């Protein structure tokens, strides 16, 4: 099966789509929103919605909007200034989408998230139910990071990662990343203009990551490396990803019709249930547990839960139910999991006679990490 046939087969089964658009795509530097690009984007999403697709739009641009509105281009800017600019710009951003979608009789909903909203189980499930209800009502959710209240400790690294997490949350069929760079290249085309495009990627390996370069985007925090991180996360969930040139007119129609455009990352076989994917990707570890060779063999080779007897030491101050990393004697991070005891309780159990029988992390709450 060639690439076009393979894509056609996937698109025939596609019903739910997440579209991520970056600041550099929908804004003009120092001028605010690029309304021509927004007109094109909303027109194409309208066509998808009218064709029966469920669409979630993850849109950057609030801070860039706020800067343009106030003509505020001082660099660098503090976190507090970014939060204030986001508050000003988010209003303009959502109003623009509201007005543009209204001409197609499509309602939109604003959803602002922090990493904490998706890492705490109850809030994650609430966000999931809200998104699913909006899609059921044929409303287009417009998702952005809640920059006005976020801090470094609860910040997504960028909206590429946010779009990946949203894709997993709604169990999307496709993630489309609209970028100012039109595809993945063998090298960064901003450094080497002769770099060749990569049209399809079977698996995101270290060699693929080495092609990304380290420069961030023109206006946003993310660059190609960030997009590859998002793609690796999403493809491991069994969801394909495509990076497309975001400012090109009718880019979604061209992609749907099989035109050779952008870079597609084919989905891998999904090996984890959604709960384990949530533990693996959504939760930030609050501590570390160092384990001996016997515990390593038990959890990796025999699929056992982690018992207190296999723990060498505990690092960090964390409550019961927190996410921790499991580290072997060589210093390698083997797994993440949700603990049944606080760090204080674990330290007490280590010297207790009952320690051998105490289950620290149940195997259903333990996820192995790739080396």
Short mmCIF file of C-alpha atoms in Angstrom, two decimals:
data_model
loop_
_atom_site.label_atom_id
_atom_site.label_comp_id
_atom_site.label_asym_id
_atom_site.label_seq_id
_atom_site.Cartn_x
_atom_site.Cartn_y
_atom_site.Cartn_z
CA UNK A 1 0.00 0.00 0.00
CA UNK A 2 1.51 3.35 -1.06
CA UNK A 3 1.39 6.56 0.98
CA UNK A 4 -1.70 7.97 -0.75
CA UNK A 5 -3.70 4.73 -0.34
CA UNK A 6 -2.62 4.45 3.28
CA UNK A 7 -3.70 8.03 4.01
CA UNK A 8 -7.03 7.57 2.23
CA UNK A 9 -7.75 4.50 4.37
CA UNK A 10 -7.04 6.47 7.58
CA UNK A 11 -9.07 9.51 6.52
CA UNK A 12 -12.10 7.34 5.68
CA UNK A 13 -12.17 6.29 9.36
CA UNK A 14 -11.39 9.77 10.73
CA UNK A 15 -14.18 11.47 12.71
CA UNK A 16 -12.44 13.54 15.42
CA UNK A 17 -9.65 15.97 14.51
CA UNK A 18 -7.45 18.25 16.60
CA UNK A 19 -5.99 21.21 14.70
CA UNK A 20 -3.16 23.16 16.30
CA UNK A 21 -2.19 26.57 14.94
CA UNK A 22 0.80 28.55 16.18
CA UNK A 23 1.33 32.25 16.87
CA UNK A 24 3.67 32.65 13.90
CA UNK A 25 0.92 31.38 11.57
CA UNK A 26 -2.05 33.53 12.67
CA UNK A 27 -0.26 36.77 13.64
CA UNK A 28 1.85 39.28 11.77
CA UNK A 29 4.97 40.36 13.59
CA UNK A 30 4.26 43.63 15.44
CA UNK A 31 0.83 43.89 13.76
CA UNK A 32 -1.46 41.50 15.65
CA UNK A 33 -3.74 38.97 14.01
CA UNK A 34 -3.35 38.01 10.37
CA UNK A 35 -7.01 38.10 9.35
CA UNK A 36 -6.40 36.62 5.90
CA UNK A 37 -4.95 33.47 7.48
CA UNK A 38 -7.77 33.38 10.04
CA UNK A 39 -10.37 33.69 7.27
CA UNK A 40 -8.76 30.76 5.43
CA UNK A 41 -8.53 28.66 8.60
CA UNK A 42 -12.11 29.21 9.75
CA UNK A 43 -13.43 28.58 6.22
CA UNK A 44 -11.66 25.21 6.10
CA UNK A 45 -12.76 24.20 9.59
CA UNK A 46 -16.31 25.16 8.59
CA UNK A 47 -16.08 22.77 5.65
CA UNK A 48 -14.86 19.97 7.92
CA UNK A 49 -17.67 20.58 10.43
CA UNK A 50 -20.29 20.69 7.69
CA UNK A 51 -18.87 17.40 6.34
CA UNK A 52 -19.53 15.77 9.73
CA UNK A 53 -16.12 15.94 11.39
CA UNK A 54 -15.72 16.87 15.08
CA UNK A 55 -12.99 19.52 15.33
CA UNK A 56 -11.06 20.91 18.30
CA UNK A 57 -8.87 23.95 17.58
CA UNK A 58 -5.80 24.52 19.76
CA UNK A 59 -4.79 28.11 19.06
CA UNK A 60 -1.81 30.10 20.25
CA UNK A 61 -1.62 33.85 19.78
CA UNK A 62 -2.91 35.51 22.96
CA UNK A 63 0.40 37.04 24.08
CA UNK A 64 1.29 38.11 20.53
CA UNK A 65 -2.18 39.67 20.25
CA UNK A 66 -1.76 41.54 23.51
CA UNK A 67 1.64 42.87 22.48
CA UNK A 68 0.27 44.20 19.21
CA UNK A 69 -2.79 45.73 20.90
CA UNK A 70 -0.62 47.70 23.34
CA UNK A 71 2.32 48.11 20.95
CA UNK A 72 4.37 46.53 23.74
CA UNK A 73 7.55 45.00 22.28
CA UNK A 74 10.00 45.26 25.15
CA UNK A 75 12.30 42.19 25.42
CA UNK A 76 12.71 40.18 27.53
CA UNK A 77 9.41 40.31 29.38
CA UNK A 78 8.67 38.87 32.81
CA UNK A 79 6.14 36.13 33.59
CA UNK A 80 3.80 38.74 35.12
CA UNK A 81 3.97 40.84 31.96
CA UNK A 82 3.26 37.78 29.82
CA UNK A 83 0.24 36.98 31.98
CA UNK A 84 -1.11 40.52 31.62
CA UNK A 85 -0.53 40.55 27.85
CA UNK A 86 -2.25 37.15 27.54
CA UNK A 87 -5.30 38.47 29.42
CA UNK A 88 -5.56 41.39 27.00
CA UNK A 89 -4.80 39.35 23.88
CA UNK A 90 -6.99 36.34 24.68
CA UNK A 91 -10.10 38.52 24.57
CA UNK A 92 -9.19 39.77 21.10
CA UNK A 93 -8.27 36.27 19.92
CA UNK A 94 -11.51 34.58 20.96
CA UNK A 95 -13.59 37.52 19.67
CA UNK A 96 -11.95 37.18 16.26
CA UNK A 97 -12.78 33.47 16.14
CA UNK A 98 -16.32 34.14 17.38
CA UNK A 99 -16.93 36.68 14.59
CA UNK A 100 -15.36 34.58 11.83
CA UNK A 101 -17.13 31.33 12.72
CA UNK A 102 -20.45 33.16 13.17
CA UNK A 103 -20.67 33.78 9.43
CA UNK A 104 -20.89 29.99 8.99
CA UNK A 105 -23.44 29.63 11.82
CA UNK A 106 -20.87 27.73 13.89
CA UNK A 107 -20.67 28.31 17.65
CA UNK A 108 -17.32 28.25 19.43
CA UNK A 109 -16.35 27.70 23.07
CA UNK A 110 -13.25 28.94 24.86
CA UNK A 111 -11.32 26.45 27.01
CA UNK A 112 -8.23 27.66 28.89
CA UNK A 113 -6.10 24.97 30.54
CA UNK A 114 -3.05 24.61 32.73
CA UNK A 115 -0.99 21.43 33.01
CA UNK A 116 -2.48 20.94 36.46
CA UNK A 117 -5.97 20.74 34.91
CA UNK A 118 -4.92 17.62 33.01
CA UNK A 119 -2.59 16.09 35.62
CA UNK A 120 -5.18 15.93 38.43
CA UNK A 121 -7.47 13.00 37.64
CA UNK A 122 -10.80 14.62 38.58
CA UNK A 123 -10.05 17.82 36.65
CA UNK A 124 -8.77 15.81 33.69
CA UNK A 125 -12.01 13.81 33.55
CA UNK A 126 -14.05 17.02 33.84
CA UNK A 127 -12.12 18.57 30.93
CA UNK A 128 -12.63 15.39 28.90
CA UNK A 129 -16.39 15.37 29.53
CA UNK A 130 -16.70 19.07 28.68
CA UNK A 131 -14.84 18.65 25.38
CA UNK A 132 -16.90 15.58 24.48
CA UNK A 133 -20.17 17.41 25.24
CA UNK A 134 -19.19 20.41 23.11
CA UNK A 135 -18.30 18.13 20.19
CA UNK A 136 -21.59 16.28 20.59
CA UNK A 137 -23.34 19.67 20.24
CA UNK A 138 -21.31 20.44 17.06
CA UNK A 139 -19.54 23.33 18.78
CA UNK A 140 -15.86 24.02 18.01
CA UNK A 141 -13.83 24.17 21.26
CA UNK A 142 -10.96 26.65 21.01
CA UNK A 143 -8.27 25.59 23.47
CA UNK A 144 -5.29 27.61 24.70
CA UNK A 145 -3.02 27.55 27.70
CA UNK A 146 -4.36 29.67 30.56
CA UNK A 147 -1.36 32.01 30.48
CA UNK A 148 -2.98 34.52 32.82
CA UNK A 149 -2.71 32.21 35.84
CA UNK A 150 -0.07 29.68 34.85
CA UNK A 151 3.34 29.50 36.51
CA UNK A 152 6.49 27.67 35.46
CA UNK A 153 5.58 24.69 37.64
CA UNK A 154 2.17 24.17 35.97
CA UNK A 155 3.03 25.35 32.45
CA UNK A 156 2.87 23.18 29.34
CA UNK A 157 6.19 23.50 27.54
CA UNK A 158 4.20 24.96 24.60
CA UNK A 159 0.95 24.51 22.67
CA UNK A 160 2.38 21.65 20.59
CA UNK A 161 2.43 19.58 23.76
CA UNK A 162 -1.00 20.92 24.75
CA UNK A 163 -2.41 19.81 21.39
CA UNK A 164 -0.92 16.35 21.93
CA UNK A 165 -2.55 16.06 25.35
CA UNK A 166 -5.89 17.30 23.99
CA UNK A 167 -5.65 14.69 21.20
CA UNK A 168 -5.23 11.96 23.78
CA UNK A 169 -7.95 13.36 26.02
CA UNK A 170 -10.64 13.22 23.33
CA UNK A 171 -9.05 10.13 21.69
CA UNK A 172 -8.80 11.96 18.37
CA UNK A 173 -8.33 10.21 15.04
CA UNK A 174 -5.82 12.78 13.71
CA UNK A 175 -3.67 15.65 14.96
CA UNK A 176 -2.94 18.38 12.41
CA UNK A 177 -0.20 20.89 13.29
CA UNK A 178 -0.31 24.06 11.18
CA UNK A 179 3.17 25.56 11.28
CA UNK A 180 5.19 28.42 9.81
CA UNK A 181 7.66 25.71 8.69
CA UNK A 182 5.95 23.68 5.97
CA UNK A 183 7.37 20.23 6.78
CA UNK A 184 10.10 18.31 8.58
CA UNK A 185 13.46 18.79 6.88
CA UNK A 186 16.68 16.76 7.08
CA UNK A 187 18.23 19.91 8.60
CA UNK A 188 16.85 23.23 9.82
CA UNK A 189 15.97 25.08 6.56
CA UNK A 190 16.56 28.43 8.28
CA UNK A 191 20.22 27.42 8.59
CA UNK A 192 20.58 25.31 5.44
CA UNK A 193 18.20 26.51 2.67
CA UNK A 194 19.08 23.42 0.59
CA UNK A 195 17.83 20.97 3.23
CA UNK A 196 15.49 18.26 1.85
CA UNK A 197 11.92 17.68 3.07
CA UNK A 198 10.92 14.43 4.76
CA UNK A 199 7.44 13.53 3.54
CA UNK A 200 6.62 10.62 5.85
CA UNK A 201 7.99 9.16 9.07
CA UNK A 202 7.26 5.60 10.21
CA UNK A 203 8.72 5.98 13.69
CA UNK A 204 10.19 8.96 15.52
CA UNK A 205 13.74 7.87 16.40
CA UNK A 206 16.72 9.80 17.81
CA UNK A 207 17.85 10.26 14.20
CA UNK A 208 14.56 12.02 13.40
CA UNK A 209 14.94 14.27 16.46
CA UNK A 210 18.44 15.21 15.30
CA UNK A 211 16.90 16.77 12.17
CA UNK A 212 14.86 19.26 14.17
CA UNK A 213 17.45 21.82 15.25
CA UNK A 214 17.11 23.81 18.44
CA UNK A 215 15.68 27.16 17.33
CA UNK A 216 12.21 28.04 18.66
CA UNK A 217 9.51 29.46 16.39
CA UNK A 218 9.36 33.14 15.43
CA UNK A 219 6.76 34.10 18.05
CA UNK A 220 5.96 30.99 20.07
CA UNK A 221 7.95 28.88 22.52
CA UNK A 222 7.97 25.78 20.36
CA UNK A 223 10.04 24.81 17.31
CA UNK A 224 10.33 21.65 15.22
CA UNK A 225 11.83 19.72 18.15
CA UNK A 226 8.71 20.50 20.20
CA UNK A 227 6.49 19.34 17.33
CA UNK A 228 8.40 16.06 17.16
CA UNK A 229 7.95 15.55 20.91
CA UNK A 230 4.22 16.10 20.46
CA UNK A 231 4.14 13.77 17.45
CA UNK A 232 6.00 11.02 19.32
CA UNK A 233 3.55 11.26 22.19
CA UNK A 234 0.49 11.19 19.93
CA UNK A 235 1.66 8.45 17.55
CA UNK A 236 2.33 6.21 20.57
CA UNK A 237 -1.38 6.67 21.40
CA UNK A 238 -2.26 5.21 18.00
CA UNK A 239 -3.05 8.62 16.46
CA UNK A 240 -1.34 9.84 13.26
CA UNK A 241 0.06 13.38 13.04
CA UNK A 242 0.74 15.71 10.13
CA UNK A 243 2.68 18.98 10.01
CA UNK A 244 1.37 21.33 7.31
CA UNK A 245 2.20 24.86 6.07
CA UNK A 246 -0.31 26.88 8.08
CA UNK A 247 -0.45 29.99 5.93
CA UNK A 248 -1.09 28.16 2.65
CA UNK A 249 -4.66 28.69 1.39
CA UNK A 250 -6.88 25.56 1.39
CA UNK A 251 -4.07 23.55 2.99
CA UNK A 252 -6.49 21.13 4.69
CA UNK A 253 -8.36 20.50 1.45
CA UNK A 254 -5.07 19.84 -0.33
CA UNK A 255 -4.03 17.38 2.37
CA UNK A 256 -7.42 15.60 2.34
CA UNK A 257 -7.24 15.25 -1.45
CA UNK A 258 -3.87 13.46 -1.21
CA UNK A 259 -1.63 16.27 -2.43
CA UNK A 260 2.06 15.85 -1.55
CA UNK A 261 2.23 18.40 1.23
CA UNK A 262 3.74 18.60 4.71
CA UNK A 263 5.08 15.63 6.69
CA UNK A 264 2.96 12.78 8.01
CA UNK A 265 3.91 10.70 11.04
CA UNK A 266 2.20 7.32 10.93
CA UNK A 267 0.60 6.02 14.12
CA UNK A 268 2.21 3.22 16.10
CA UNK A 269 0.27 0.35 17.60
CA UNK A 270 -1.28 1.58 20.86
CA UNK A 271 0.05 -0.55 23.72
CA UNK A 272 -1.37 1.24 26.78
CA UNK A 273 -4.89 1.95 27.98
CA UNK A 274 -5.93 5.58 28.42
CA UNK A 275 -5.31 5.56 32.17
CA UNK A 276 -1.70 4.45 31.71
CA UNK A 277 -1.22 6.99 28.90
CA UNK A 278 -2.50 9.63 31.33
CA UNK A 279 0.11 8.55 33.90
CA UNK A 280 2.86 8.44 31.28
CA UNK A 281 2.27 11.79 29.59
CA UNK A 282 -0.01 13.99 31.65
CA UNK A 283 1.41 13.89 35.18
CA UNK A 284 4.61 15.55 36.34
CA UNK A 285 6.59 13.47 38.88
CA UNK A 286 6.75 14.86 42.41
CA UNK A 287 9.52 12.59 43.68
CA UNK A 288 11.89 9.70 43.00
CA UNK A 289 12.08 6.14 44.30
CA UNK A 290 15.37 4.25 43.89
CA UNK A 291 14.95 0.47 43.59
CA UNK A 292 17.26 -2.56 43.76
CA UNK A 293 17.92 -5.16 41.04
CA UNK A 294 15.35 -7.58 42.42
CA UNK A 295 12.58 -4.98 42.23
CA UNK A 296 13.71 -3.96 38.75
CA UNK A 297 13.44 -7.53 37.50
CA UNK A 298 10.06 -8.02 39.23
CA UNK A 299 8.39 -5.00 37.67
CA UNK A 300 10.04 -5.11 34.23
CA UNK A 301 10.26 -8.84 33.47
CA UNK A 302 7.53 -10.36 35.63
CA UNK A 303 4.93 -7.58 35.54
CA UNK A 304 4.73 -7.32 39.32
CA UNK A 305 3.79 -4.39 41.52
CA UNK A 306 6.54 -2.49 43.34
CA UNK A 307 6.87 -3.60 46.99
CA UNK A 308 8.50 -1.70 49.83
CA UNK A 309 11.22 -4.35 50.20
CA UNK A 310 12.73 -3.41 46.84
CA UNK A 311 13.17 0.27 47.66
CA UNK A 312 16.67 1.54 48.40
CA UNK A 313 15.87 5.21 49.04
CA UNK A 314 13.22 7.89 48.57
CA UNK A 315 13.79 11.40 47.25
CA UNK A 316 11.38 14.34 47.51
CA UNK A 317 8.43 15.25 49.70
CA UNK A 318 5.23 13.90 48.14
CA UNK A 319 1.74 12.89 49.31
CA UNK A 320 -0.08 9.59 48.91
CA UNK A 321 -1.30 9.21 45.31
CA UNK A 322 1.50 11.34 43.85
CA UNK A 323 3.34 10.42 40.66
CA UNK A 324 6.96 9.36 41.18
CA UNK A 325 9.80 8.11 39.01
CA UNK A 326 11.30 4.67 39.64
CA UNK A 327 15.08 4.70 39.19
CA UNK A 328 17.42 1.69 39.13
CA UNK A 329 20.87 1.33 40.66
CA UNK A 330 22.49 2.64 37.45
CA UNK A 331 20.53 5.90 37.71
CA UNK A 332 18.20 5.05 34.79
CA UNK A 333 14.56 6.17 34.99
CA UNK A 334 12.62 2.94 34.42
CA UNK A 335 9.01 3.85 35.13
CA UNK A 336 6.46 6.31 36.47
CA UNK A 337 3.72 5.41 38.86
CA UNK A 338 1.18 6.51 41.45
CA UNK A 339 2.27 5.72 45.01
CA UNK A 340 0.07 4.25 47.72
CA UNK A 341 2.01 6.04 50.48
CA UNK A 342 3.45 9.48 51.13
CA UNK A 343 7.23 9.95 51.24
CA UNK A 344 7.06 10.21 55.03
CA UNK A 345 5.11 6.95 55.30
CA UNK A 346 7.57 5.19 52.97
CA UNK A 347 10.54 6.20 55.09
CA UNK A 348 8.81 4.78 58.18
CA UNK A 349 7.80 1.57 56.39
CA UNK A 350 11.38 0.92 55.27
CA UNK A 351 12.40 0.23 58.87
CA UNK A 352 9.20 -1.62 59.75
CA UNK A 353 8.95 -5.42 60.04
CA UNK A 354 5.84 -5.29 57.83
CA UNK A 355 7.70 -3.72 54.92
CA UNK A 356 8.00 -6.82 52.67
CA UNK A 357 4.24 -7.13 52.19
CA UNK A 358 3.48 -3.48 51.52
CA UNK A 359 2.61 -2.62 47.92
CA UNK A 360 4.02 0.83 47.06
CA UNK A 361 2.84 1.05 43.42
CA UNK A 362 0.26 -1.33 41.97
CA UNK A 363 1.16 -2.63 38.52
CA UNK A 364 -2.00 -1.06 37.07
CA UNK A 365 -0.64 2.34 38.16
CA UNK A 366 2.90 1.71 36.86
CA UNK A 367 4.07 2.68 33.36
CA UNK A 368 7.43 1.73 31.88
CA UNK A 369 9.41 4.41 30.06
CA UNK A 370 11.50 4.02 26.94
CA UNK A 371 15.25 4.13 27.53
#
